[in-house]
CSV table of C-alpha atoms in Angstrom, one decimal:
chain,number,residue,atom,x,y,z
A,1,MET,CA,73.3,-120.0,140.6
A,2,ILE,CA,70.1,-121.3,142.5
A,3,GLU,CA,68.3,-118.3,143.9
A,4,ILE,CA,65.3,-118.8,146.4
A,5,ARG,CA,62.9,-115.9,146.9
A,6,ASP,CA,60.0,-115.6,149.4
A,7,LEU,CA,59.7,-119.4,150.1
A,8,THR,CA,57.0,-120.4,152.3
A,9,VAL,CA,56.4,-124.1,153.2
A,10,ALA,CA,53.7,-125.4,155.7
A,11,TYR,CA,52.7,-128.9,157.0
A,12,ASP,CA,48.9,-129.0,158.0
A,13,ASP,CA,48.8,-125.2,158.0
A,14,THR,CA,51.8,-125.0,160.4
A,15,PRO,CA,54.6,-123.0,158.7
A,16,VAL,CA,58.1,-124.7,158.7
A,17,PHE,CA,59.5,-121.5,157.4
A,18,THR,CA,58.2,-118.2,155.8
A,19,ASP,CA,59.6,-115.8,153.1
A,20,VAL,CA,62.9,-117.7,152.9
A,21,ALA,CA,65.5,-116.0,150.6
A,22,VAL,CA,68.9,-117.8,149.7
A,23,LYS,CA,71.3,-118.2,147.0
A,24,PHE,CA,73.6,-121.3,146.2
A,25,ASN,CA,76.6,-120.5,144.0
A,26,ALA,CA,78.2,-122.7,141.3
A,27,GLY,CA,81.7,-123.7,141.9
A,28,LYS,CA,81.1,-123.9,145.6
A,29,ILE,CA,80.5,-126.7,148.1
A,30,THR,CA,77.5,-125.3,150.3
A,31,GLY,CA,76.6,-127.0,153.7
A,32,ILE,CA,73.3,-126.5,155.2
A,33,ILE,CA,73.4,-126.9,159.1
A,34,GLY,CA,70.7,-126.4,161.7
A,35,PRO,CA,69.0,-128.5,164.7
A,36,ASN,CA,66.8,-131.3,164.0
A,37,GLY,CA,63.3,-130.1,162.7
A,38,ALA,CA,64.9,-127.0,161.6
A,39,GLY,CA,63.5,-127.3,157.9
A,40,LYS,CA,66.8,-128.3,156.2
A,41,SER,CA,65.4,-131.3,154.2
A,42,THR,CA,62.1,-129.4,153.9
A,43,LEU,CA,63.9,-126.6,152.0
A,44,ILE,CA,65.6,-129.0,149.6
A,45,LYS,CA,62.4,-130.9,148.8
A,46,ALA,CA,60.5,-127.8,148.1
A,47,VAL,CA,63.3,-126.8,145.8
A,48,LEU,CA,63.0,-130.1,144.1
A,49,GLY,CA,59.2,-130.0,143.8
A,50,LEU,CA,59.0,-133.0,146.1
A,51,ILE,CA,56.6,-131.0,148.4
A,52,ASN,CA,54.3,-128.3,147.8
A,53,LYS,CA,55.2,-124.7,148.7
A,54,GLN,CA,52.7,-122.1,149.8
A,55,LYS,CA,54.4,-119.3,147.9
A,56,GLY,CA,57.9,-118.4,146.5
A,57,THR,CA,60.1,-118.9,143.6
A,58,VAL,CA,63.1,-121.0,142.8
A,59,THR,CA,65.3,-120.2,139.7
A,60,TYR,CA,68.6,-121.6,138.3
A,61,ASN,CA,70.5,-119.0,136.4
A,62,GLY,CA,67.2,-117.0,136.0
A,63,ARG,CA,65.2,-119.9,134.6
A,64,PRO,CA,62.4,-121.7,136.5
A,65,PHE,CA,64.1,-124.5,138.4
A,66,SER,CA,61.5,-127.0,137.2
A,67,ASP,CA,63.0,-126.4,133.6
A,68,VAL,CA,66.3,-127.9,134.8
A,69,GLN,CA,65.3,-130.9,136.8
A,70,LYS,CA,67.3,-133.2,134.4
A,71,LYS,CA,70.5,-131.3,135.5
A,72,VAL,CA,69.9,-132.4,139.2
A,73,ALA,CA,71.4,-135.3,140.9
A,74,TYR,CA,69.7,-136.0,144.3
A,75,VAL,CA,71.1,-138.2,147.1
A,76,GLU,CA,68.5,-138.7,149.6
A,77,GLN,CA,68.7,-139.8,153.2
A,78,ARG,CA,69.3,-143.6,153.5
A,79,LYS,CA,66.5,-144.1,155.9
A,80,GLU,CA,64.1,-143.1,153.0
A,81,LEU,CA,65.2,-146.2,150.9
A,82,ASP,CA,63.9,-149.6,150.5
A,83,PHE,CA,66.8,-152.0,150.9
A,84,ASN,CA,65.0,-155.0,150.2
A,85,PHE,CA,64.3,-153.9,146.7
A,86,PRO,CA,66.0,-156.6,144.4
A,87,ILE,CA,68.5,-154.5,142.6
A,88,ASN,CA,72.3,-154.9,142.4
A,89,VAL,CA,75.0,-152.1,142.7
A,90,LEU,CA,75.6,-151.6,139.0
A,91,ASP,CA,72.0,-151.5,138.1
A,92,VAL,CA,71.5,-148.7,140.9
A,93,VAL,CA,74.3,-146.7,139.1
A,94,ILE,CA,72.9,-147.4,135.6
A,95,THR,CA,69.7,-145.8,136.6
A,96,GLY,CA,71.6,-142.4,136.7
A,97,THR,CA,71.8,-142.6,132.8
A,98,TYR,CA,68.1,-142.8,132.3
A,99,GLY,CA,67.6,-139.1,132.1
A,100,LYS,CA,69.9,-138.9,129.0
A,101,LEU,CA,68.4,-141.7,127.1
A,102,SER,CA,65.7,-141.2,124.4
A,103,LEU,CA,62.1,-142.4,124.9
A,104,PHE,CA,61.9,-146.2,124.9
A,105,LYS,CA,65.7,-146.7,124.8
A,106,ASN,CA,67.4,-148.9,127.4
A,107,PRO,CA,70.7,-148.5,128.8
A,108,GLY,CA,73.3,-150.2,126.5
A,109,LYS,CA,77.1,-150.9,126.4
A,110,LYS,CA,78.1,-147.3,126.7
A,111,GLU,CA,75.9,-146.7,129.8
A,112,LYS,CA,77.2,-149.8,131.5
A,113,LEU,CA,80.8,-148.9,130.8
A,114,ALA,CA,80.2,-145.4,132.2
A,115,SER,CA,78.6,-146.9,135.3
A,116,GLN,CA,81.4,-149.4,135.6
A,117,LYS,CA,83.8,-146.4,135.6
A,118,ALA,CA,81.9,-144.5,138.2
A,119,LEU,CA,82.2,-147.6,140.5
A,120,GLU,CA,85.8,-147.4,140.1
A,121,GLN,CA,86.0,-143.8,140.9
A,122,VAL,CA,84.4,-144.5,144.4
A,123,ALA,CA,86.5,-147.8,144.7
A,124,LEU,CA,83.3,-150.3,144.6
A,125,GLU,CA,83.9,-152.1,141.2
A,126,GLU,CA,84.2,-155.4,143.0
A,127,PHE,CA,80.8,-154.9,144.5
A,128,SER,CA,78.9,-154.4,141.1
A,129,LYS,CA,76.8,-157.6,141.4
A,130,ARG,CA,76.0,-157.3,145.1
A,131,GLN,CA,72.4,-156.5,146.2
A,132,ILE,CA,72.2,-153.1,147.6
A,133,GLY,CA,70.8,-154.3,151.0
A,134,ASN,CA,74.1,-156.3,151.7
A,135,LEU,CA,76.2,-153.2,151.6
A,136,SER,CA,77.4,-151.1,154.6
A,137,GLY,CA,76.3,-147.7,155.1
A,138,GLY,CA,79.4,-146.2,153.6
A,139,GLN,CA,79.4,-148.4,150.6
A,140,LEU,CA,75.7,-147.7,149.9
A,141,GLN,CA,76.4,-144.0,150.0
A,142,ARG,CA,79.3,-144.3,147.6
A,143,VAL,CA,76.9,-146.2,145.2
A,144,PHE,CA,74.7,-143.2,145.1
A,145,VAL,CA,77.6,-140.9,144.6
A,146,ALA,CA,78.5,-143.1,141.5
A,147,ARG,CA,75.0,-142.9,140.3
A,148,ALA,CA,75.2,-139.1,140.5
A,149,ILE,CA,78.5,-139.1,138.6
A,150,VAL,CA,76.8,-140.9,135.6
A,151,GLN,CA,74.1,-138.4,135.7
A,152,GLU,CA,76.5,-135.8,134.8
A,153,ALA,CA,74.4,-133.3,136.6
A,154,ASP,CA,75.1,-129.5,137.1
A,155,ILE,CA,73.7,-129.6,140.4
A,156,ILE,CA,74.2,-132.1,143.1
A,157,ILE,CA,72.2,-132.0,146.4
A,158,MET,CA,72.9,-134.5,149.2
A,159,ASP,CA,70.9,-134.9,152.3
A,160,GLU,CA,73.1,-135.9,155.3
A,161,PRO,CA,75.5,-138.2,153.3
A,162,PHE,CA,78.0,-138.7,156.1
A,163,VAL,CA,75.5,-140.1,158.7
A,164,GLY,CA,76.6,-143.5,159.9
A,165,ILE,CA,79.4,-144.2,157.4
A,166,ASP,CA,83.2,-145.0,157.7
A,167,LEU,CA,86.0,-142.5,157.3
A,168,GLN,CA,87.2,-144.2,154.1
A,169,SER,CA,83.8,-143.5,152.5
A,170,GLU,CA,83.5,-140.0,153.8
A,171,THR,CA,87.0,-139.1,152.4
A,172,ALA,CA,86.1,-140.7,149.0
A,173,ILE,CA,83.0,-138.7,148.8
A,174,MET,CA,84.6,-135.5,149.7
A,175,LYS,CA,87.1,-136.0,147.0
A,176,ILE,CA,84.4,-136.5,144.4
A,177,MET,CA,82.7,-133.3,145.5
A,178,LYS,CA,85.8,-131.4,145.2
A,179,GLN,CA,86.3,-132.5,141.8
A,180,TRP,CA,82.6,-131.4,141.0
A,181,ARG,CA,83.4,-128.0,142.5
A,182,ASP,CA,86.5,-127.8,140.2
A,183,ASP,CA,84.1,-128.5,137.4
A,184,ASN,CA,82.1,-125.5,138.5
A,185,LYS,CA,78.9,-127.5,139.6
A,186,THR,CA,76.6,-126.4,142.4
A,187,ILE,CA,77.0,-128.8,145.2
A,188,ILE,CA,74.6,-128.5,148.3
A,189,VAL,CA,75.0,-130.7,151.4
A,190,ILE,CA,72.7,-131.0,154.5
A,191,HIS,CA,75.3,-131.8,157.1
A,192,HIS,CA,75.1,-132.5,160.9
A,193,ASP,CA,78.8,-132.9,162.2
A,194,LEU,CA,79.5,-129.2,163.1
A,195,ASN,CA,83.3,-130.0,163.8
A,196,LYS,CA,83.9,-130.6,160.0
A,197,VAL,CA,82.0,-127.5,158.8
A,198,SER,CA,85.1,-125.2,158.3
A,199,ARG,CA,87.2,-128.1,156.6
A,200,TYR,CA,84.2,-129.2,154.2
A,201,PHE,CA,82.3,-126.3,153.0
A,202,ASP,CA,83.2,-123.1,151.0
A,203,ASP,CA,79.7,-121.5,151.7
A,204,LEU,CA,77.3,-122.2,154.6
A,205,VAL,CA,73.6,-121.8,155.3
A,206,ILE,CA,72.5,-121.9,159.1
A,207,MET,CA,68.9,-122.6,159.4
A,208,ASN,CA,66.4,-122.8,162.3
A,209,HIS,CA,62.8,-122.3,160.8
A,210,GLY,CA,64.3,-119.9,158.5
A,211,ILE,CA,67.5,-118.7,157.4
A,212,LEU,CA,69.7,-117.2,160.1
A,213,ASP,CA,72.6,-116.5,158.0
A,214,TYR,CA,74.3,-117.6,154.8
A,215,GLY,CA,77.4,-116.9,152.7
A,216,PRO,CA,81.2,-117.8,153.0
A,217,THR,CA,81.9,-120.3,155.8
A,218,ALA,CA,84.8,-118.4,157.1
A,219,ARG,CA,82.2,-115.4,158.0
A,220,VAL,CA,79.0,-117.4,158.8
A,221,TYR,CA,80.4,-120.1,160.9
A,222,ASN,CA,81.0,-118.3,164.2
A,223,ALA,CA,80.0,-118.6,167.9
A,224,GLN,CA,77.2,-116.1,167.8
A,225,ASN,CA,75.4,-117.9,164.9
A,226,ILE,CA,75.7,-121.2,166.4
A,227,GLU,CA,74.5,-119.9,169.6
A,228,HIS,CA,71.4,-118.5,168.0
A,229,ALA,CA,70.7,-121.7,165.8
A,230,PHE,CA,71.6,-124.4,168.4
A,231,SER,CA,72.4,-123.3,172.0
A,232,PRO,CA,75.0,-121.2,174.0
A,233,ASP,CA,76.4,-124.4,175.5
A,234,LEU,CA,77.1,-126.0,172.0
A,235,SER,CA,78.5,-122.8,170.7
A,236,GLU,CA,80.9,-122.5,173.7
A,237,VAL,CA,82.1,-126.1,173.3
A,238,LEU,CA,82.7,-125.8,169.6
A,239,PHE,CA,84.5,-122.5,169.6
A,240,GLU,CA,86.6,-123.0,172.7
A,241,THR,CA,87.7,-126.3,171.2
A,242,GLN,CA,88.6,-124.5,168.0
A,243,GLU,CA,90.6,-121.9,169.9
A,244,VAL,CA,92.5,-124.6,171.8
A,245,ASN,CA,93.3,-126.4,168.7
A,246,SER,CA,94.5,-123.3,166.9
């Protein structure tokens, strides 16, 4: 379990959130939702140590989170990536094996085979030699999922993995995430499509410059919480639609 206590993060002395406390459980796919600028990516980056925090602690099974960084696979937003970097699909996936290699050892036959098998799991084996800048959004996201597979991480964190991708890729990624869940891994997903929250996530965190609520999706995903986080209009549309469909 990942436990966050009293976490405060600020940019230029302006707090994004203060005294955040939340838990992420193993064996669950946990979604994080909230409006743009709510602090979702900031929360994850603070957990990973990618940005400084003013105060607070992050632990994994009681240990400082910094002690278990090698157990973490992080799939960042695609907009943060350099698609002109001259690297092909297979080599991107192979980078996921670096954390398990001893100092000064390069990936060998074993690592390449594992990477090829991971590409097969996401149905991209035929793209192994293609430069990453020549992939569709969905294909690229599946490459990063394959990289996470070979990392054999216990914690997988994904920042809006379904933005701008095709349904085939989204379905393939959800299949892998469910396999990770069955293996008792901790999966955290920043998500934007509220219509799929109930189908995709076991647990849910709702943010708007702090944690409004978190816990099992069946309890947390309700009209009142969506109204507080987003707007009354959106809440009405979402939950009237659900009532009609049910």
